[in-house]
XYZ file of C-alpha atoms in Angstrom:
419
model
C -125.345 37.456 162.305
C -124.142 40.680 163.855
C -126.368 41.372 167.002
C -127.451 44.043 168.683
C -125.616 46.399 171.434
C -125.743 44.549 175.142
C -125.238 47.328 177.568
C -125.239 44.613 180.555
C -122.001 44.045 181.885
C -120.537 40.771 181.655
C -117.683 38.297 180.748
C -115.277 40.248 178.079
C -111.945 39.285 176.764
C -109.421 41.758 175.066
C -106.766 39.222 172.779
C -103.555 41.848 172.700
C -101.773 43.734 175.646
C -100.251 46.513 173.923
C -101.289 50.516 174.804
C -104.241 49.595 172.570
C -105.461 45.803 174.108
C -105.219 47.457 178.036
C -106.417 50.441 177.013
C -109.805 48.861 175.918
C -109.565 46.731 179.012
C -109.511 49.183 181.551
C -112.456 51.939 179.455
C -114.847 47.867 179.759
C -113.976 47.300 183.346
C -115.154 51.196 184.109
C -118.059 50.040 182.273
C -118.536 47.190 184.881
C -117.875 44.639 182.904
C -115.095 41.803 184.839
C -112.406 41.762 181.627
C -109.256 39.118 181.513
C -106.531 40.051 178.859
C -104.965 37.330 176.702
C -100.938 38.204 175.575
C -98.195 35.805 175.158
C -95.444 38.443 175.705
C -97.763 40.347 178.927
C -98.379 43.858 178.884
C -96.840 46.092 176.720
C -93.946 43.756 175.278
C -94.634 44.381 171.859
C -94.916 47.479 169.104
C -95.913 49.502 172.429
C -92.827 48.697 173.633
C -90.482 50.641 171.437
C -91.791 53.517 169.937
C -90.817 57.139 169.684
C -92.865 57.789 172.778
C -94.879 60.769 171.370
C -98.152 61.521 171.496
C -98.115 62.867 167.704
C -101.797 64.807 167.667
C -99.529 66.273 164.820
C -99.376 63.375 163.101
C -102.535 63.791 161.068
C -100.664 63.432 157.993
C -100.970 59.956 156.046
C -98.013 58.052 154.725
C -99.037 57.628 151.134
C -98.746 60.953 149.881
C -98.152 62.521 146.180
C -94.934 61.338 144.674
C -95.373 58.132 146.544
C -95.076 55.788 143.013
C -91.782 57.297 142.220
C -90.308 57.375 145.350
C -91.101 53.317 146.556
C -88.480 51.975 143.901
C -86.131 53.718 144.597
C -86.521 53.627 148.570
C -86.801 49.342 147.891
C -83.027 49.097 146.023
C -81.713 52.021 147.976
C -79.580 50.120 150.824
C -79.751 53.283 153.215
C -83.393 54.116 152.513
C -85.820 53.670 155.390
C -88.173 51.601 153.855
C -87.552 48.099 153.210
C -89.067 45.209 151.609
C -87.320 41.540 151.557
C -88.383 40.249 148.219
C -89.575 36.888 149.467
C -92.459 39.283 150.874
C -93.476 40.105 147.447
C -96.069 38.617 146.703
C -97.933 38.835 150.501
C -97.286 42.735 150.208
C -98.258 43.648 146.824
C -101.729 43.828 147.319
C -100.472 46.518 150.125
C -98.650 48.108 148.423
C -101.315 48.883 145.304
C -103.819 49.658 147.498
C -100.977 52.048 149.904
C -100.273 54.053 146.113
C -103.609 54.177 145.756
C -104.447 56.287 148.796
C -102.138 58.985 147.186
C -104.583 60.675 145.552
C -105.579 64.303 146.847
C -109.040 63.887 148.027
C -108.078 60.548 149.643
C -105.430 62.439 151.632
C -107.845 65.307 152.930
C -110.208 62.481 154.050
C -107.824 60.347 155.747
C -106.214 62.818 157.436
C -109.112 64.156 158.548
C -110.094 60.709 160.158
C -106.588 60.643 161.892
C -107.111 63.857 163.422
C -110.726 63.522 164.283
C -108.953 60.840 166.939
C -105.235 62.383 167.514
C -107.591 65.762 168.513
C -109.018 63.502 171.350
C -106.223 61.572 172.658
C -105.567 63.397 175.982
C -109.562 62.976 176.644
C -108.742 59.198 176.286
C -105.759 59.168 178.248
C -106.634 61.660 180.869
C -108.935 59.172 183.124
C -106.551 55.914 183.208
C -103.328 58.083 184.330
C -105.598 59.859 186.952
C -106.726 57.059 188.365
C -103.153 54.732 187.888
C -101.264 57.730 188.901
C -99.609 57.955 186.036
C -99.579 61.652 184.974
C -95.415 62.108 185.610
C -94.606 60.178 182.780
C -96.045 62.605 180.213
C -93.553 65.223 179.014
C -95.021 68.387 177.876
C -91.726 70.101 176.072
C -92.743 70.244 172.494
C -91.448 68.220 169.364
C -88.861 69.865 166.914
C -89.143 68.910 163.129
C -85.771 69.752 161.057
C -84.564 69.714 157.501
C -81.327 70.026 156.752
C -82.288 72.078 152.943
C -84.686 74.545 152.024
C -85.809 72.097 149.043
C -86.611 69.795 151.372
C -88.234 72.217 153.464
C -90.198 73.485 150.613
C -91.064 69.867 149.758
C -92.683 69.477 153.073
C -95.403 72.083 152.580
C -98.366 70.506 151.722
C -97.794 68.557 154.651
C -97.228 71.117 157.310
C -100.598 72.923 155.755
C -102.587 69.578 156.221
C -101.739 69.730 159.540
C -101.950 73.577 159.850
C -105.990 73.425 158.347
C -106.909 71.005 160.981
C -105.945 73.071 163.800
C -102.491 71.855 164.416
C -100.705 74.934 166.053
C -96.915 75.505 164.606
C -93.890 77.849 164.500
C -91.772 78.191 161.491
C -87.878 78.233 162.461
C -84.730 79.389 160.744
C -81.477 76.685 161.497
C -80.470 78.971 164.059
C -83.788 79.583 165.980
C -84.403 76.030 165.945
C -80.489 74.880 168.013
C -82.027 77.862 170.601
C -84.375 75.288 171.528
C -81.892 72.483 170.854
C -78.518 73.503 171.324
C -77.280 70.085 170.813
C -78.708 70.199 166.771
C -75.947 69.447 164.109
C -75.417 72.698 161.795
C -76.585 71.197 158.934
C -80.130 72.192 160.360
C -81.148 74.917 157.795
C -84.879 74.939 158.640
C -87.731 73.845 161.360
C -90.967 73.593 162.717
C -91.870 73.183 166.444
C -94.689 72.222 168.213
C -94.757 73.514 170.932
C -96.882 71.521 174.000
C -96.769 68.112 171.907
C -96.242 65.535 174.881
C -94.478 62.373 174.586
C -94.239 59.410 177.054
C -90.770 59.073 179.432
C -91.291 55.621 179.269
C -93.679 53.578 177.171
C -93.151 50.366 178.602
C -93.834 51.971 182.015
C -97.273 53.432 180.933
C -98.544 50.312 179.847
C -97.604 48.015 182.468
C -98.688 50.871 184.849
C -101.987 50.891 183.045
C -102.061 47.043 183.658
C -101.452 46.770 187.296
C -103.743 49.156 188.049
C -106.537 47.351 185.658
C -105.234 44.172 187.352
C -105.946 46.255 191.006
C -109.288 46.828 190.119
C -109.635 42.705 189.751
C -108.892 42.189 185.917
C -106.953 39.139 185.113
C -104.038 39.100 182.745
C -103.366 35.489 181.154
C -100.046 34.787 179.216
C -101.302 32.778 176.644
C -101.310 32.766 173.184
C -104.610 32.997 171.535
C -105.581 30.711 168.631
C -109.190 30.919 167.610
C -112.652 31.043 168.778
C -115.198 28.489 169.879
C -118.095 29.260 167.976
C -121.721 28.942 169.019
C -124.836 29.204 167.388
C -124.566 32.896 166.796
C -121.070 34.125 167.156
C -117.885 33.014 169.323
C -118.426 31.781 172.731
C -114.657 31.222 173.921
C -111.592 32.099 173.200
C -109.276 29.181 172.241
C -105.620 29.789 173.352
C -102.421 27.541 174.090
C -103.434 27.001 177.432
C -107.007 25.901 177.062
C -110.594 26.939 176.969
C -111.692 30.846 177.709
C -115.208 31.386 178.167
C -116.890 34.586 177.582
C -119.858 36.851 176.571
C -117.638 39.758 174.567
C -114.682 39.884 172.678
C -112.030 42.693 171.546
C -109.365 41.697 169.133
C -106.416 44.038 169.387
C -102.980 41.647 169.025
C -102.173 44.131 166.335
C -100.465 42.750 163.282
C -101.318 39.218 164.727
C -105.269 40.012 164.585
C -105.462 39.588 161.048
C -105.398 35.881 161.551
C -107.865 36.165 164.571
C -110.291 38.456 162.349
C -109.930 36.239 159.167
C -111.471 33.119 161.379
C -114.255 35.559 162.499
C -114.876 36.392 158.429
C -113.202 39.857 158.332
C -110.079 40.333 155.869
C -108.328 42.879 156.911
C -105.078 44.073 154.663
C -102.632 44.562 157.613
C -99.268 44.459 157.444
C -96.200 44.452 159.656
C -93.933 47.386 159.148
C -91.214 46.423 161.797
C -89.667 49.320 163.329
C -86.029 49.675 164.640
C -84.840 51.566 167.637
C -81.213 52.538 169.473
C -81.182 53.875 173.048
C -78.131 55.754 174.272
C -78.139 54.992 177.299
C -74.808 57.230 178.638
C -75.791 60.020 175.610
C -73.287 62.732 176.605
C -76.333 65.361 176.327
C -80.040 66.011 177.172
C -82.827 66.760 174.724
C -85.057 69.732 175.384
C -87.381 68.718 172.982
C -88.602 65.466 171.265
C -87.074 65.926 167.575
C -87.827 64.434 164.067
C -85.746 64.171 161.180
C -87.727 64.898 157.696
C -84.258 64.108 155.786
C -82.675 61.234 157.910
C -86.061 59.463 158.615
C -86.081 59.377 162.567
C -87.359 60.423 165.625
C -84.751 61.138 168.908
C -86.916 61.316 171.964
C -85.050 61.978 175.209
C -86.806 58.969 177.905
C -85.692 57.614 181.553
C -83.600 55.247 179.834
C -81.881 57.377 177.561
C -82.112 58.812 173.986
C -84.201 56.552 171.719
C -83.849 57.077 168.364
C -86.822 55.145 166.182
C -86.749 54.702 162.263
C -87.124 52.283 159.429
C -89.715 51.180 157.871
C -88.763 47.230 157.371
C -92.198 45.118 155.751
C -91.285 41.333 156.376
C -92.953 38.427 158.489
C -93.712 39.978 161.639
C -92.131 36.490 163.002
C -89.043 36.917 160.734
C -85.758 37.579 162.462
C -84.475 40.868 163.298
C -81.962 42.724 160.718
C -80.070 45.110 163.150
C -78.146 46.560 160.737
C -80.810 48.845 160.406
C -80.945 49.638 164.065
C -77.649 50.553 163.626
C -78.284 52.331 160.948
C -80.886 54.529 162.994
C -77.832 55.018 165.239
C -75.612 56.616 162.715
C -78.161 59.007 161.459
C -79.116 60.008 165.228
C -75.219 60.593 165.538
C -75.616 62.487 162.330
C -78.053 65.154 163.794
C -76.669 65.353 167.276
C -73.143 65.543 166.914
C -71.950 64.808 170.315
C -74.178 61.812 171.307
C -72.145 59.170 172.395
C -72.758 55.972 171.960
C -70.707 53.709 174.687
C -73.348 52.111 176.327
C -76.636 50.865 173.747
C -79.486 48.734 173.322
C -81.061 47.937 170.101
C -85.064 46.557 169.099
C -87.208 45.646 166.587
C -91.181 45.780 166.862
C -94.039 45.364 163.972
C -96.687 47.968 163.580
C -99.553 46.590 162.521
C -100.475 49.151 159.343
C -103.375 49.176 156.857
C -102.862 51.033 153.015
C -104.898 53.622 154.092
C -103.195 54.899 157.037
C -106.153 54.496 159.957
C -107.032 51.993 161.865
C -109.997 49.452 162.376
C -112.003 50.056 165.718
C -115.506 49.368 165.207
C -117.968 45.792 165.855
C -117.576 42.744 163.483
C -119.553 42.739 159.943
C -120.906 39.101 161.439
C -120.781 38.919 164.755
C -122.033 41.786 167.507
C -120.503 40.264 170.332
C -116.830 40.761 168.318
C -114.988 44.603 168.546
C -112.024 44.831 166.606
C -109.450 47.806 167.540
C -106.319 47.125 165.536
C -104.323 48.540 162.741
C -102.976 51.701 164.392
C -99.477 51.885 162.448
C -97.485 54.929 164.318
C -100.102 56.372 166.119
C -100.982 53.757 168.395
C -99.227 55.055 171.541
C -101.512 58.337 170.824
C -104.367 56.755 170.111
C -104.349 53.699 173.144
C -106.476 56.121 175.366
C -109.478 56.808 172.785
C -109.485 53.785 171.138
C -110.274 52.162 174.614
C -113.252 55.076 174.917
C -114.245 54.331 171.844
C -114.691 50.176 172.170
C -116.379 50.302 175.295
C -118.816 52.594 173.456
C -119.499 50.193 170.747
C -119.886 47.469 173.389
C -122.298 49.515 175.630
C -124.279 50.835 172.537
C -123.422 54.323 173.538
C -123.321 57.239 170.710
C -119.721 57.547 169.735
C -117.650 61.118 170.481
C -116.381 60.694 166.473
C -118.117 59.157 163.514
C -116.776 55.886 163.303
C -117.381 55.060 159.551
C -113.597 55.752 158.254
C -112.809 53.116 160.526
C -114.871 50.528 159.909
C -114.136 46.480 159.488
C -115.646 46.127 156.161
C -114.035 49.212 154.136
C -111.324 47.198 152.220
C-alpha cells in the first residue's frame, strides 16, 4: 500500500551513484535526513562517467520523431549507422522499440518535449546549491554549443526540430558554414550550415563533478557503501532493508536510481518499467593538436566533440544490447573517425576509448516520482542523454516527494505507472 508523505527525517538509502543517485543524496541529507549510497562501481563510474559533458537545456527535443519507422531499418543493417541492435536482443527490445515508434506521433512530440524542458529549464536551479556548497562552480564551462550540418537538405530536415526548441524558449542563432568556423576555426569545410547556442554550459570533467559532489555529501557525514544491491527485505507494508552482496541495510526510505540496472530493483517492488540500455561510445584525444571554443554536435555524423581537462571527447552511437554484454569498440573507433572527419587536424596519438549504458524509456523522459505500492519507495531513473543535465533537479525533485513538499514542475509525465 503506498503511504503517505513522512516529512521526519530519518534512515534513507539511494541504490545508484551516478550524477542522478548523489544528486538525490545530497538534496535528502539538506533535508536532514542521515543518507548512505549503495554502488558497486562508487561514485560516478558509470553512464555519468562518459558523457558529452553538456548541460543540453537545448535538448528538449525527443528521439522518436516523424520518419522514425523508415529510418530504424535501415540505421539496424547499415554497418556505419549510429544505432545498433545485436539481433540476439530482439526479442527483449521489441516491445521498445513499438512503443519508441509509437511516440512519433505529433501531439506526442509537443507533450514530451514539453516535459523535457519543463526540467532542462530548471537544471542550473538544481545544480546551483551542491556546486556552491562543494565548490564546484570551475568546472562548468559557459562557451556555447555549435550544431553543424554539412547540407542544406539536411539543414532543412532539421527544422521542426530547431522550432520545438525555438517555441519553448530555447534562444538560437542561425549560421552560414563560414560564420559558424568564426566561432570554430578548427571546423572541416564541409560545414555548410549551423546553429549556436550561445551560453549552453557543459561540464570540464564529469567524473570530477560527481565524485566532487560525493566527497562533499560524504563531508557532511553520508556514507558511501560499494556494494551491489540485490533486493529488498520486505515488511508488513513496504521494504524495510536493502539486501546487497555484502549483507543486510536497514532503513526507513528508499531511492532507486542504478539506472538501467533499476528495472530489476523496481520489478521486485511491482513496477515494470520498459528501460533499456542504449550503450554509448566515447574517444578522448588526449594530445588533440587543437582547442575547441565551443562544445559542437554533429546532426550528419551523429556526435558530440566537447573540449574537457582530459582532452577532446567525442560521444556517439547508439548500441541497444545487455547492458552487461561486452564492449564492441569498433564503434568507439568509429566515433573517432567521424570526429577526425569534422575537425580535420585532430590528432589522434595518444587515446582512450569507453562504453557506458543509458538507461532510456520509449518515450524519451524519465521516471522520478514515489512507487504505485509502496510510499516509502522514490524511483528517479530512466534519464537517457539528459541525465548529466538533469542530476541537479532530479535530486530537488525526490527530496520533495519524500518531504511531501509541492513540487516546482508537475510531476505526472513522469510518473512510475504511465507504461
Amino acid at each position: 500500500m503506498n503511504a503517505a508523505a513522512n516529512p521526519v527525517p530519518g534512515e534513507a538509502i539511494v541504490i545508484g551513484a551516478g550524477i542522478v543517485g548523489v544528486s538525490c543524496a545530497l538534496y535528502l541529507q539538506r533535508d536532514g535526513h542521515r543518507v548512505t549510497l549503495i554502488d558497486p562501481k562508487g561514485p560516478g563510474n558509470g553512464a555519468s562517467f562518459g558523457n558529452a559533458g553538456n548541460l543540453g537545456w537545448a535538448s528538449c527535443v525527443p528521439a522518436a520523431m516523424p520518419g522514425v519507422l523508415k529510418k530504424v531499418p535501415q540505421m539496424l543493417f547499415d554497418a556505419n549507422a549510429p544505432l545498433k541492435l545485436h539481433w540476439g536482443h530482439v526479442p527483449a527490445a521489441a516491445g521498445w522499440f513499438a512503443r519508441f515508434i509509437a511516440n512519433a506521433r505529433p501531439s506526442r512530440i509537443e507533450a514530451i518535449a514539453d516535459a523535457r524542458q519543463a526540467l532542462l529549464a530548471r537544471l542550473h536551479d538544481g545544480y546551483r546549491p551542491l556546486l556552491e556548497e562543494a565548490g564546484a562552480e570551475d568546472l562548468l564551462d559557459y562557451s556555447g554549443l555549435l550544431m553543424t550540418w554539412e547540407s542544406e537538405e539536411a539543414f532543412a530536415g532539421a527544422r521542426y526540430a530547431l522550432e520545438l526548441r525555438r517555441r519553448r524558449g530555447v534562444p538560437m542563432d542561425e549560421l552560414d558554414g563560414n560564420e559558424a568556423r568564426q566561432i570554430e576555426p578548427a571546423l572541416t569545410p564541409a560545414v555548410k550550415r549551423a546553429v549556436h547556442f550561445p551560453r549552453l554550459a557543459h561540464v570540464v570533467n564529469p567524473l570530477r563533478l560527481t565524485e566532487a559532489l560525493a566527497r562533499h555529501f560524504e563531508r557532511r557525514g553520508g556514507r558511501i557503501l560499494r556494494e551491489a544491491a540485490r533486493g529488498f527485505e520486505m515488511g508488513a507494508s513496504g521494504p524495510v532493508a536493502v539486501t546487497t552482496d555484502a549483507g543486510r541495510r536497514p532503513a526507513d526510505r528508499f531511492v532507486v536510481a542504478a539506472g538501467v540496472w533499476s528495472k530489476q530493483l523496481a520489478r521486485q517492488l511491482g513496477t515494470r518499467t520498459p528501460i533499456e540500455a542504449e550503450r554509448g561510445y566515447h574517444t578522448v584525444f588526449a594530445d588533440p593538436g587543437i582547442g575547441l571554443r565551443a562544445a559542437l554536435m554533429s546532426a550528419d555524423r551523429y556526435i558530440a566533440v566537447t573540449q574537457m581537462e582530459t582532452g577532446i571527447r567525442a560521444t556517439g552511437v547508439a548500441e541497444f544490447a545487455d547492458p552487461e554484454r561486452p564492449a564492441d569498440m569498433r564503434y568507439a573507433e568509429m566515433v573517432q573517425r567521424r570526429a577526425q572527419g569534422l575537425l580535420p587536424g585532430l590528432k589522434d596519438g595518444r587515446r582512450t576509448q569507453w562504453m557506458g549504458p543509458r538507461p532510456s524509456h520509449p518515450d524519451s523522459l524519465p521516471v522520478i516520482g514515489r512507487s504505485p505500492r509502496f510510499g516509502n519507495v522514490v524511483f528517479a531513473y530512466g534519464h537517457d542523454h539528459i541525465g548529466l543535465a538533469l542530476g541537479g533537479i532530479t535530486g530537488r525533485l525526490v527530496a520533495d516527494i519524500v518531504a511531501g513538499r509541492p513540487a516546482i514542475v508537475d510531476l505526472t509525465p513522469y510518473r512510475p505507472d504511465r507504461f
